[in-house]
Amino acid sequence: MESVAGRESTTVVVIGAGPAGLTVANLLRRSGIACVVLERRTREYVAQRQRAGIVETRAVRMFDSWGLADRVLGGVPSDGLLEFRVDGESHLVSDSDGSAGPAARLCPQQVLVQKLTAAYLADGGDLRFEAADVSLHELTGDRPTVSYRAADGTVHTITCSFVAGCDGDRGTSRSAVPDGFLTAHAFDHGIGWLTVLADAPPPAHPLLAVSPQGFAAHFPRGPHSSRYYLQCPPDDHPDAWTDSRVWEALRTRLADAALVSGPITDREVFRLRSLVHDPMQYGRLFLVGDAAHIVSPMGGKGMNLALHDADLFAGAVRDFVHDHDDTALRTYSQRCLRRVWSDQEFSHWLTRTLHDAGDDTHSGRFRRGLARARLDRLFTSSAAAQAFAELTTGVDLTGDTQV
Ligand code: RFL
């Protein structure tokens, strides 16, 4: 039997404790605004989920401007260099865009999540794990409600002013929006990636490799661990990739016969896809991060976009609560989508370039020629390198920061 707990009230209910939800919660707390975070999983599960590895320059500066960078960012500052290896030939590209301020950090997503969780709880934040059956109601009124079932079986209802839907692409928030209200812009790149996590030495610099056998990449994920990517057919099964096949393919495509292997801790195949929902708001529900958009991992933008949305949402709520100004709330979706589309374009450009430049059976000789011309321009034109650096660091768009 379910028991029903009393009704509670807060300013913002945040659904999901990933990078987006935890950032929203910390920024609201920093602004003295009450919120409750509801997370479906356990704290241990959320703290171990490994995905992204770099907090881009713009996001580091965003945390800095909220006075949180020292508390929530782990890892080490990036040295600002990215290696492209084309048919075994190395080209170092700088992501230094010349702007002042702290640089990107090599901070694995799970480290950011652990630190955001610890900072929020240390400040007395209300974070409820194992919240099941979250459902959203009365989103178009002034006081929406969110219900959920706690781990002990009691059903809770929280009344609030705003709901932050930070529960990822497969969460429940977006499904509370009536059919037809949001437009989904979806794109399937027709490319698969095998992704492998291993306890093996990280590369000197994040490494992207073009080869006739297909794309490969090697990224740091801590002092003794790495994430690798190998282009593969989108419906390949991870079991088809034995350890020896993985290391052999990496050595060939990275053109590094001496690549040091290590125990593989995770392996997965996924399709490169992109998705944008427009608008990112329905009544008092605001979609933040992957709940609103997915970016293919090329370019490392997904988590960083989630942090950008979180910044704009928290700043908009702060304006509303402290100054009774709803301008930033009304323009939230439009301002987020400007960066979303810019990052989608960057990720799409890099995806096409690095895949087309390699295996010409995949894209044909003409596209291979175009892709190689783009790489040549990047390696030799300072203007092209500067544009690339601005896109990588995320300081390419002006006028969209909150603080
Ligand atoms: P998350 O991280 O998915 O967190 C959502 C949270 O919501 C919870 N949840 C619910 N809670 C309550 N009720 C429900 N009904 C719920 N349903 C879900 C979930 O348990 C979870 O805790 O979304 P968020 O916060 O928007 O963050 C987005 C990022 O996680 C994502 O964009 C990145 O991981 C994407 N990504 C990368 N991004 C980068 O910036 N750089 C990278 O190098 C990078 N590499 C990657 C990636 C994603 C990958 N996957 C998932 C394919 C590499 C990979 C392999």
Tab-separated table of C-alpha atoms and ligand atoms in Angstrom:
chain	number	residue	atom	x	y	z
A	1	MET	CA	0.000	0.000	0.000
A	2	GLU	CA	1.183	3.477	-0.817
A	3	SER	CA	1.088	6.146	1.865
A	4	VAL	CA	0.707	9.777	0.928
A	5	ALA	CA	3.044	12.327	2.508
A	6	GLY	CA	2.047	15.966	2.978
A	7	ARG	CA	2.191	18.605	0.252
A	8	GLU	CA	5.387	20.593	0.107
A	9	SER	CA	6.285	23.833	-1.595
A	10	THR	CA	9.467	25.221	-3.146
A	11	THR	CA	10.486	27.660	-5.882
A	12	VAL	CA	12.016	25.242	-8.408
A	13	VAL	CA	11.712	21.474	-8.745
A	14	VAL	CA	14.692	20.123	-10.685
A	15	ILE	CA	14.181	16.718	-12.286
A	16	GLY	CA	17.425	14.809	-12.815
A	17	ALA	CA	20.822	15.023	-11.084
A	18	GLY	CA	23.150	14.918	-14.091
A	19	PRO	CA	25.428	17.826	-15.035
A	20	ALA	CA	22.434	20.009	-16.033
A	21	GLY	CA	20.278	19.442	-12.939
A	22	LEU	CA	23.120	19.677	-10.448
A	23	THR	CA	24.425	22.873	-12.046
A	24	VAL	CA	20.954	24.449	-11.962
A	25	ALA	CA	20.621	23.422	-8.301
A	26	ASN	CA	24.002	24.846	-7.293
A	27	LEU	CA	23.454	28.135	-9.131
A	28	LEU	CA	19.987	28.570	-7.620
A	29	ARG	CA	21.346	27.816	-4.150
A	30	ARG	CA	24.093	30.372	-4.775
A	31	SER	CA	21.303	32.886	-5.547
A	32	GLY	CA	19.409	32.022	-2.352
A	33	ILE	CA	16.541	30.397	-4.288
A	34	ALA	CA	14.905	27.276	-2.848
A	35	CYS	CA	14.814	24.115	-4.945
A	36	VAL	CA	14.353	20.370	-4.652
A	37	VAL	CA	16.211	17.934	-6.939
A	38	LEU	CA	14.530	14.609	-7.779
A	39	GLU	CA	16.772	11.858	-9.195
A	40	ARG	CA	15.544	8.440	-10.268
A	41	ARG	CA	18.817	6.599	-9.605
A	42	THR	CA	20.969	6.086	-6.511
A	43	ARG	CA	23.755	8.512	-5.613
A	44	GLU	CA	26.358	5.789	-6.310
A	45	TYR	CA	24.982	5.108	-9.795
A	46	VAL	CA	24.907	8.768	-10.798
A	47	ALA	CA	28.412	9.376	-9.424
A	48	GLN	CA	29.942	6.621	-11.574
A	49	ARG	CA	28.380	7.398	-14.977
A	50	GLN	CA	31.320	8.107	-17.310
A	51	ARG	CA	30.798	10.107	-20.487
A	52	ALA	CA	32.331	13.515	-21.247
A	53	GLY	CA	35.879	14.471	-20.326
A	54	ILE	CA	36.367	18.184	-20.988
A	55	VAL	CA	34.708	21.207	-19.424
A	56	GLU	CA	35.228	23.776	-22.155
A	57	THR	CA	36.729	27.219	-21.555
A	58	ARG	CA	33.383	29.025	-21.664
A	59	ALA	CA	31.890	26.677	-19.060
A	60	VAL	CA	34.934	26.989	-16.769
A	61	ARG	CA	34.524	30.768	-16.898
A	62	MET	CA	30.803	30.405	-16.247
A	63	PHE	CA	31.483	28.468	-12.994
A	64	ASP	CA	34.182	31.005	-12.160
A	65	SER	CA	31.757	33.888	-12.539
A	66	TRP	CA	29.355	32.197	-10.095
A	67	GLY	CA	32.251	31.704	-7.624
A	68	LEU	CA	32.041	27.925	-7.948
A	69	ALA	CA	34.973	26.911	-10.181
A	70	ASP	CA	37.298	25.891	-7.328
A	71	ARG	CA	34.617	23.794	-5.650
A	72	VAL	CA	33.115	21.930	-8.581
A	73	LEU	CA	35.860	21.497	-11.167
A	74	GLY	CA	38.288	18.635	-10.702
A	75	GLY	CA	40.924	17.375	-13.103
A	76	VAL	CA	43.686	19.525	-14.545
A	77	PRO	CA	43.696	22.564	-16.850
A	78	SER	CA	44.005	21.618	-20.514
A	79	ASP	CA	47.267	22.637	-22.186
A	80	GLY	CA	45.133	23.887	-25.074
A	81	LEU	CA	46.474	21.529	-27.723
A	82	LEU	CA	44.574	19.025	-29.805
A	83	GLU	CA	46.291	16.500	-32.059
A	84	PHE	CA	44.962	15.602	-35.507
A	85	ARG	CA	46.722	12.560	-36.951
A	86	VAL	CA	46.035	12.160	-40.657
A	87	ASP	CA	47.348	8.921	-42.186
A	88	GLY	CA	49.915	8.842	-39.386
A	89	GLU	CA	51.044	12.457	-39.811
A	90	SER	CA	50.626	14.579	-36.697
A	91	HIS	CA	49.256	18.157	-36.669
A	92	LEU	CA	48.907	20.024	-33.371
A	93	VAL	CA	46.111	22.582	-33.318
A	94	SER	CA	45.805	25.114	-30.506
A	95	ASP	CA	42.473	25.941	-28.932
A	96	SER	CA	43.871	29.185	-27.594
A	97	ASP	CA	41.550	31.878	-28.907
A	98	GLY	CA	43.498	34.740	-27.346
A	99	SER	CA	40.796	35.680	-24.829
A	100	ALA	CA	41.686	36.323	-21.180
A	101	GLY	CA	40.578	34.060	-18.335
A	102	PRO	CA	40.857	30.465	-17.175
A	103	ALA	CA	41.097	27.712	-19.815
A	104	ALA	CA	39.268	24.414	-20.367
A	105	ARG	CA	39.726	21.610	-17.831
A	106	LEU	CA	40.252	17.923	-18.411
A	107	CYS	CA	37.555	17.038	-15.888
A	108	PRO	CA	35.703	13.742	-16.433
A	109	GLN	CA	31.911	14.064	-16.274
A	110	GLN	CA	31.631	11.795	-13.236
A	111	VAL	CA	34.131	13.960	-11.329
A	112	LEU	CA	32.094	17.083	-12.124
A	113	VAL	CA	28.898	15.297	-11.027
A	114	GLN	CA	30.502	14.094	-7.775
A	115	LYS	CA	31.781	17.573	-6.958
A	116	LEU	CA	28.515	19.326	-7.872
A	117	THR	CA	26.649	16.852	-5.648
A	118	ALA	CA	29.029	17.365	-2.728
A	119	ALA	CA	28.942	21.189	-3.058
A	120	TYR	CA	25.144	21.280	-3.191
A	121	LEU	CA	24.694	18.969	-0.207
A	122	ALA	CA	27.383	20.779	1.803
A	123	ASP	CA	25.402	24.003	1.288
A	124	GLY	CA	22.301	22.310	2.699
A	125	GLY	CA	20.712	21.520	-0.689
A	126	ASP	CA	17.690	19.195	-0.937
A	127	LEU	CA	18.551	16.258	-3.254
A	128	ARG	CA	16.344	13.169	-3.255
A	129	PHE	CA	17.689	10.029	-4.909
A	130	GLU	CA	15.582	7.010	-5.963
A	131	ALA	CA	12.569	9.220	-6.739
A	132	ALA	CA	10.306	6.989	-8.861
A	133	ASP	CA	7.277	7.739	-11.049
A	134	VAL	CA	7.948	11.464	-11.292
A	135	SER	CA	4.965	13.188	-12.908
A	136	LEU	CA	4.357	16.828	-13.790
A	137	HIS	CA	1.028	18.658	-13.570
A	138	GLU	CA	-0.531	22.078	-14.199
A	139	LEU	CA	2.493	23.320	-16.108
A	140	THR	CA	0.616	26.192	-17.742
A	141	GLY	CA	-0.580	27.655	-14.435
A	142	ASP	CA	1.371	29.761	-11.908
A	143	ARG	CA	1.892	26.857	-9.478
A	144	PRO	CA	2.781	23.578	-11.184
A	145	THR	CA	3.030	20.407	-9.109
A	146	VAL	CA	5.440	17.490	-9.300
A	147	SER	CA	4.628	14.121	-7.741
A	148	TYR	CA	6.939	11.189	-7.085
A	149	ARG	CA	7.213	8.012	-5.041
A	150	ALA	CA	10.091	7.900	-2.554
A	151	ALA	CA	12.173	4.786	-1.878
A	152	ASP	CA	10.051	4.025	1.218
A	153	GLY	CA	6.900	3.929	-0.957
A	154	THR	CA	5.412	7.250	0.198
A	155	VAL	CA	3.987	9.481	-2.509
A	156	HIS	CA	4.999	13.148	-2.362
A	157	THR	CA	3.624	16.185	-4.134
A	158	ILE	CA	5.629	19.398	-4.421
A	159	THR	CA	4.119	22.689	-5.532
A	160	CYS	CA	6.533	25.106	-7.171
A	161	SER	CA	6.906	28.148	-9.406
A	162	PHE	CA	9.084	26.462	-12.058
A	163	VAL	CA	10.085	22.973	-13.135
A	164	ALA	CA	13.554	22.387	-14.607
A	165	GLY	CA	13.409	19.287	-16.832
A	166	CYS	CA	17.019	18.070	-16.577
A	167	ASP	CA	16.309	14.356	-16.971
A	168	GLY	CA	18.082	13.645	-20.232
A	169	ASP	CA	16.815	12.402	-23.563
A	170	ARG	CA	14.844	9.495	-22.089
A	171	GLY	CA	13.454	11.345	-19.091
A	172	THR	CA	9.863	12.082	-18.220
A	173	SER	CA	9.747	15.894	-18.362
A	174	ARG	CA	9.529	16.265	-22.125
A	175	SER	CA	6.719	13.707	-22.308
A	176	ALA	CA	4.606	16.039	-20.125
A	177	VAL	CA	4.437	18.478	-23.057
A	178	PRO	CA	1.322	17.942	-25.203
A	179	ASP	CA	1.902	16.363	-28.608
A	180	GLY	CA	2.518	18.881	-31.360
A	181	PHE	CA	3.787	21.687	-29.097
A	182	LEU	CA	7.485	20.947	-29.605
A	183	THR	CA	9.138	20.445	-32.966
A	184	ALA	CA	11.871	17.784	-33.022
A	185	HIS	CA	14.673	18.371	-35.532
A	186	ALA	CA	16.472	15.016	-35.791
A	187	PHE	CA	19.496	13.963	-37.805
A	188	ASP	CA	21.097	10.530	-38.118
A	189	HIS	CA	24.696	10.676	-39.398
A	190	GLY	CA	24.531	7.037	-40.582
A	191	ILE	CA	27.746	6.385	-38.652
A	192	GLY	CA	28.399	4.117	-35.665
A	193	TRP	CA	31.077	4.460	-33.021
A	194	LEU	CA	32.437	1.770	-30.803
A	195	THR	CA	33.386	3.504	-27.573
A	196	VAL	CA	35.774	1.858	-25.172
A	197	LEU	CA	36.888	2.894	-21.689
A	198	ALA	CA	40.143	1.376	-20.506
A	199	ASP	CA	42.631	1.623	-17.664
A	200	ALA	CA	45.361	2.633	-20.080
A	201	PRO	CA	47.667	5.688	-20.282
A	202	PRO	CA	46.011	8.854	-21.613
A	203	PRO	CA	47.397	10.498	-24.758
A	204	ALA	CA	49.702	13.527	-24.545
A	205	HIS	CA	46.887	15.593	-26.119
A	206	PRO	CA	43.304	14.711	-27.075
A	207	LEU	CA	43.826	12.844	-30.350
A	208	LEU	CA	41.595	12.612	-33.458
A	209	ALA	CA	42.822	10.289	-36.220
A	210	VAL	CA	41.897	9.937	-39.886
A	211	SER	CA	42.858	6.698	-41.629
A	212	PRO	CA	41.791	4.590	-44.630
A	213	GLN	CA	40.315	2.087	-42.136
A	214	GLY	CA	38.085	4.774	-40.603
A	215	PHE	CA	38.055	7.352	-37.837
A	216	ALA	CA	39.554	6.730	-34.384
A	217	ALA	CA	40.121	8.890	-31.321
A	218	HIS	CA	41.914	8.713	-27.987
A	219	PHE	CA	40.975	11.012	-25.081
A	220	PRO	CA	42.229	11.355	-21.515
A	221	ARG	CA	39.800	10.392	-18.755
A	222	GLY	CA	42.089	10.747	-15.745
A	223	PRO	CA	45.756	10.074	-14.970
A	224	HIS	CA	45.491	6.340	-15.754
A	225	SER	CA	42.427	5.992	-17.942
A	226	SER	CA	41.375	6.683	-21.507
A	227	ARG	CA	38.326	6.744	-23.728
A	228	TYR	CA	38.732	5.518	-27.312
A	229	TYR	CA	36.395	5.745	-30.281
A	230	LEU	CA	36.420	3.609	-33.430
A	231	GLN	CA	34.143	4.250	-36.403
A	232	CYS	CA	32.082	1.118	-37.151
A	233	PRO	CA	28.801	0.142	-38.825
A	234	PRO	CA	25.960	1.673	-36.748
A	235	ASP	CA	24.384	-1.723	-36.016
A	236	ASP	CA	27.591	-3.519	-35.023
A	237	HIS	CA	27.374	-5.468	-31.762
A	238	PRO	CA	29.972	-4.610	-29.083
A	239	ASP	CA	30.663	-8.339	-28.618
A	240	ALA	CA	32.013	-8.405	-32.174
A	241	TRP	CA	34.834	-6.219	-30.863
A	242	THR	CA	37.075	-8.513	-28.840
A	243	ASP	CA	39.891	-6.922	-26.824
A	244	SER	CA	42.503	-7.959	-29.371
A	245	ARG	CA	40.438	-6.587	-32.276
A	246	VAL	CA	39.977	-3.260	-30.445
A	247	TRP	CA	43.703	-2.796	-29.733
A	248	GLU	CA	44.710	-3.882	-33.216
A	249	ALA	CA	42.256	-1.466	-34.846
A	250	LEU	CA	43.414	1.373	-32.581
A	251	ARG	CA	47.097	0.719	-33.340
A	252	THR	CA	46.379	0.719	-37.079
A	253	ARG	CA	44.109	3.751	-37.221
A	254	LEU	CA	46.121	5.815	-34.709
A	255	ALA	CA	49.281	4.747	-36.588
A	256	ASP	CA	50.882	3.873	-33.255
A	257	ALA	CA	52.250	0.335	-33.130
A	258	ALA	CA	53.458	0.952	-29.563
A	259	LEU	CA	50.061	2.045	-28.165
A	260	VAL	CA	49.897	0.694	-24.601
A	261	SER	CA	46.778	-1.372	-23.922
A	262	GLY	CA	45.046	-1.948	-20.572
A	263	PRO	CA	41.973	-3.624	-19.100
A	264	ILE	CA	38.798	-2.555	-20.940
A	265	THR	CA	36.162	-1.495	-18.389
A	266	ASP	CA	33.308	-0.593	-20.727
A	267	ARG	CA	32.472	-1.011	-24.405
A	268	GLU	CA	29.418	0.185	-26.266
A	269	VAL	CA	28.280	0.846	-29.848
A	270	PHE	CA	26.069	3.847	-30.576
A	271	ARG	CA	24.812	5.742	-33.626
A	272	LEU	CA	25.926	9.304	-34.151
A	273	ARG	CA	22.742	11.313	-34.005
A	274	SER	CA	21.670	14.861	-33.325
A	275	LEU	CA	18.368	16.181	-32.064
A	276	VAL	CA	16.990	19.609	-31.229
A	277	HIS	CA	13.620	20.314	-29.610
A	278	ASP	CA	12.161	23.744	-30.221
A	279	PRO	CA	11.020	25.525	-28.092
A	280	MET	CA	12.780	24.426	-24.908
A	281	GLN	CA	9.921	25.630	-22.741
A	282	TYR	CA	6.289	24.748	-22.133
A	283	GLY	CA	4.469	26.970	-19.630
A	284	ARG	CA	6.469	26.782	-16.388
A	285	LEU	CA	8.514	23.782	-17.563
A	286	PHE	CA	12.000	24.598	-18.886
A	287	LEU	CA	13.985	21.867	-20.639
A	288	VAL	CA	17.698	21.939	-19.808
A	289	GLY	CA	20.530	19.882	-21.369
A	290	ASP	CA	19.962	16.521	-23.034
A	291	ALA	CA	16.234	16.735	-22.234
A	292	ALA	CA	16.124	19.378	-24.979
A	293	HIS	CA	18.920	18.386	-27.365
A	294	ILE	CA	21.455	15.706	-28.251
A	295	VAL	CA	24.712	16.544	-30.025
A	296	SER	CA	26.818	13.809	-31.574
A	297	PRO	CA	29.911	13.476	-29.334
A	298	MET	CA	32.345	14.785	-31.973
A	299	GLY	CA	33.559	18.146	-30.693
A	300	GLY	CA	32.703	17.464	-27.050
A	301	LYS	CA	29.694	19.746	-26.832
A	302	GLY	CA	26.810	17.780	-25.208
A	303	MET	CA	27.687	18.266	-21.558
A	304	ASN	CA	28.946	21.781	-22.186
A	305	LEU	CA	25.624	22.767	-23.773
A	306	ALA	CA	23.851	21.354	-20.711
A	307	LEU	CA	25.990	23.648	-18.528
A	308	HIS	CA	25.162	26.615	-20.777
A	309	ASP	CA	21.404	25.991	-20.541
A	310	ALA	CA	21.730	25.620	-16.758
A	311	ASP	CA	23.483	28.984	-16.513
A	312	LEU	CA	20.805	30.760	-18.566
A	313	PHE	CA	17.933	29.098	-16.681
A	314	ALA	CA	19.316	29.815	-13.196
A	315	GLY	CA	20.104	33.421	-14.138
A	316	ALA	CA	16.592	33.877	-15.538
A	317	VAL	CA	14.956	32.528	-12.354
A	318	ARG	CA	17.188	34.784	-10.287
A	319	ASP	CA	16.046	37.845	-12.286
A	320	PHE	CA	12.432	36.805	-11.792
A	321	VAL	CA	12.648	36.071	-8.076
A	322	HIS	CA	14.907	38.950	-7.047
A	323	ASP	CA	13.932	41.665	-9.534
A	324	HIS	CA	10.457	40.566	-10.731
A	325	ASP	CA	11.857	40.679	-14.270
A	326	ASP	CA	10.694	37.850	-16.536
A	327	THR	CA	12.570	38.978	-19.669
A	328	ALA	CA	15.265	36.293	-19.377
A	329	LEU	CA	12.664	33.584	-18.727
A	330	ARG	CA	10.664	34.618	-21.790
A	331	THR	CA	13.761	34.568	-23.996
A	332	TYR	CA	15.317	31.427	-22.423
A	333	SER	CA	14.525	29.077	-25.285
A	334	GLN	CA	15.578	31.474	-28.026
A	335	ARG	CA	18.901	32.289	-26.319
A	336	CYS	CA	19.710	28.632	-25.596
A	337	LEU	CA	18.861	27.553	-29.132
A	338	ARG	CA	21.270	30.082	-30.612
A	339	ARG	CA	24.176	28.232	-29.008
A	340	VAL	CA	22.592	24.813	-29.532
A	341	TRP	CA	22.504	25.339	-33.299
A	342	SER	CA	26.006	26.817	-33.334
A	343	ASP	CA	27.375	23.772	-31.485
A	344	GLN	CA	25.352	21.392	-33.680
A	345	GLU	CA	26.913	23.009	-36.730
A	346	PHE	CA	30.434	22.696	-35.284
A	347	SER	CA	29.888	19.075	-34.318
A	348	HIS	CA	28.346	18.242	-37.707
A	349	TRP	CA	31.218	19.960	-39.565
A	350	LEU	CA	33.841	18.082	-37.561
A	351	THR	CA	31.978	14.774	-37.866
A	352	ARG	CA	31.754	15.074	-41.651
A	353	THR	CA	35.330	16.291	-42.012
A	354	LEU	CA	36.965	13.537	-39.962
A	355	HIS	CA	34.883	10.703	-41.404
A	356	ASP	CA	34.870	11.823	-45.036
A	357	ALA	CA	38.638	12.454	-45.021
A	358	GLY	CA	39.350	8.816	-44.235
A	359	ASP	CA	37.655	5.810	-45.728
A	360	ASP	CA	36.587	6.856	-49.258
A	361	THR	CA	34.357	3.812	-49.670
A	362	HIS	CA	32.097	5.442	-47.069
A	363	SER	CA	31.733	8.917	-48.538
A	364	GLY	CA	33.226	8.775	-52.009
A	365	ARG	CA	36.307	10.432	-53.461
A	366	PHE	CA	34.744	13.863	-53.965
A	367	ARG	CA	33.748	14.274	-50.307
A	368	ARG	CA	37.116	12.903	-49.284
A	369	GLY	CA	38.766	15.692	-51.305
A	370	LEU	CA	36.545	18.358	-49.708
A	371	ALA	CA	37.249	17.057	-46.206
A	372	ARG	CA	41.001	16.995	-46.791
A	373	ALA	CA	40.857	20.579	-48.128
A	374	ARG	CA	39.122	21.638	-44.888
A	375	LEU	CA	41.816	19.961	-42.798
A	376	ASP	CA	44.561	21.529	-44.901
A	377	ARG	CA	42.991	24.957	-44.323
A	378	LEU	CA	42.778	24.298	-40.576
A	379	PHE	CA	46.453	23.289	-40.403
A	380	THR	CA	47.778	26.171	-42.492
A	381	SER	CA	45.499	29.230	-42.168
A	382	SER	CA	45.753	31.216	-38.934
A	383	ALA	CA	42.258	32.637	-39.522
A	384	ALA	CA	40.818	29.115	-39.862
A	385	ALA	CA	42.713	28.012	-36.747
A	386	GLN	CA	41.371	31.019	-34.810
A	387	ALA	CA	37.784	30.249	-35.861
A	388	PHE	CA	38.290	26.622	-34.816
A	389	ALA	CA	39.708	27.712	-31.439
A	390	GLU	CA	36.706	29.953	-30.769
A	391	LEU	CA	34.329	27.103	-31.529
A	392	THR	CA	36.266	24.602	-29.420
A	393	THR	CA	36.498	26.875	-26.409
A	394	GLY	CA	32.879	27.958	-26.745
A	395	VAL	CA	33.707	31.663	-26.708
A	396	ASP	CA	32.452	32.018	-30.290
A	397	LEU	CA	29.112	33.641	-29.502
A	398	THR	CA	28.939	36.923	-27.661
A	399	GLY	CA	26.084	38.415	-25.729
A	400	ASP	CA	24.652	35.143	-24.416
A	401	THR	CA	26.219	34.981	-20.964
A	402	GLN	CA	24.144	35.542	-17.895
A	403	VAL	CA	26.531	36.771	-15.255
B	1	RFL	P1	22.120	13.278	-18.146
B	1	RFL	O1	23.567	13.256	-17.840
B	1	RFL	O2	21.541	12.212	-18.975
B	1	RFL	O3	21.384	13.320	-16.730
B	1	RFL	C1	19.980	13.142	-16.628
B	1	RFL	C2	19.666	12.686	-15.210
B	1	RFL	O4	18.262	12.549	-15.084
B	1	RFL	C3	17.957	11.316	-14.446
B	1	RFL	N1	16.604	10.904	-14.850
B	1	RFL	C4	15.527	11.039	-14.056
B	1	RFL	N2	15.379	11.515	-12.811
B	1	RFL	C5	14.139	11.511	-12.289
B	1	RFL	N3	13.042	11.025	-12.945
B	1	RFL	C6	13.155	10.547	-14.197
B	1	RFL	N4	12.060	10.081	-14.849
B	1	RFL	C7	14.436	10.529	-14.806
B	1	RFL	N5	14.882	10.128	-16.024
B	1	RFL	C8	16.203	10.361	-16.023
B	1	RFL	C9	19.060	10.381	-14.918
B	1	RFL	O5	19.211	9.261	-14.051
B	1	RFL	C10	20.269	11.310	-14.911
B	1	RFL	O6	20.900	11.338	-13.649
B	1	RFL	O7	21.692	14.660	-18.845
B	1	RFL	P2	22.264	16.160	-18.646
B	1	RFL	O8	22.372	16.512	-17.200
B	1	RFL	O9	21.474	17.012	-19.557
B	1	RFL	O10	23.797	16.084	-19.154
B	1	RFL	C11	24.062	15.831	-20.519
B	1	RFL	C12	25.371	15.051	-20.651
B	1	RFL	O11	25.330	13.914	-19.820
B	1	RFL	C13	25.608	14.643	-22.124
B	1	RFL	O12	25.314	15.712	-22.989
B	1	RFL	C14	27.062	14.222	-22.364
B	1	RFL	O13	27.392	13.069	-21.635
B	1	RFL	C15	27.265	13.956	-23.864
B	1	RFL	N6	28.620	13.433	-24.127
B	1	RFL	C16	29.692	14.296	-24.162
B	1	RFL	N7	29.519	15.613	-23.923
B	1	RFL	C17	30.586	16.458	-23.932
B	1	RFL	O14	30.423	17.670	-23.680
B	1	RFL	N8	31.851	15.987	-24.209
B	1	RFL	C18	32.099	14.671	-24.466
B	1	RFL	O15	33.239	14.292	-24.680
B	1	RFL	C19	30.994	13.769	-24.424
B	1	RFL	N9	31.193	12.443	-24.626
B	1	RFL	C20	28.820	12.045	-24.358
B	1	RFL	C21	30.133	11.586	-24.581
B	1	RFL	C22	27.756	11.132	-24.353
B	1	RFL	C23	28.007	9.782	-24.601
B	1	RFL	N10	26.911	8.891	-24.678
B	1	RFL	C24	25.827	9.027	-23.752
B	1	RFL	C25	26.609	8.355	-25.951
B	1	RFL	C26	30.383	10.235	-24.774
B	1	RFL	C27	29.322	9.321	-24.784
B	1	RFL	C28	29.647	7.855	-24.969
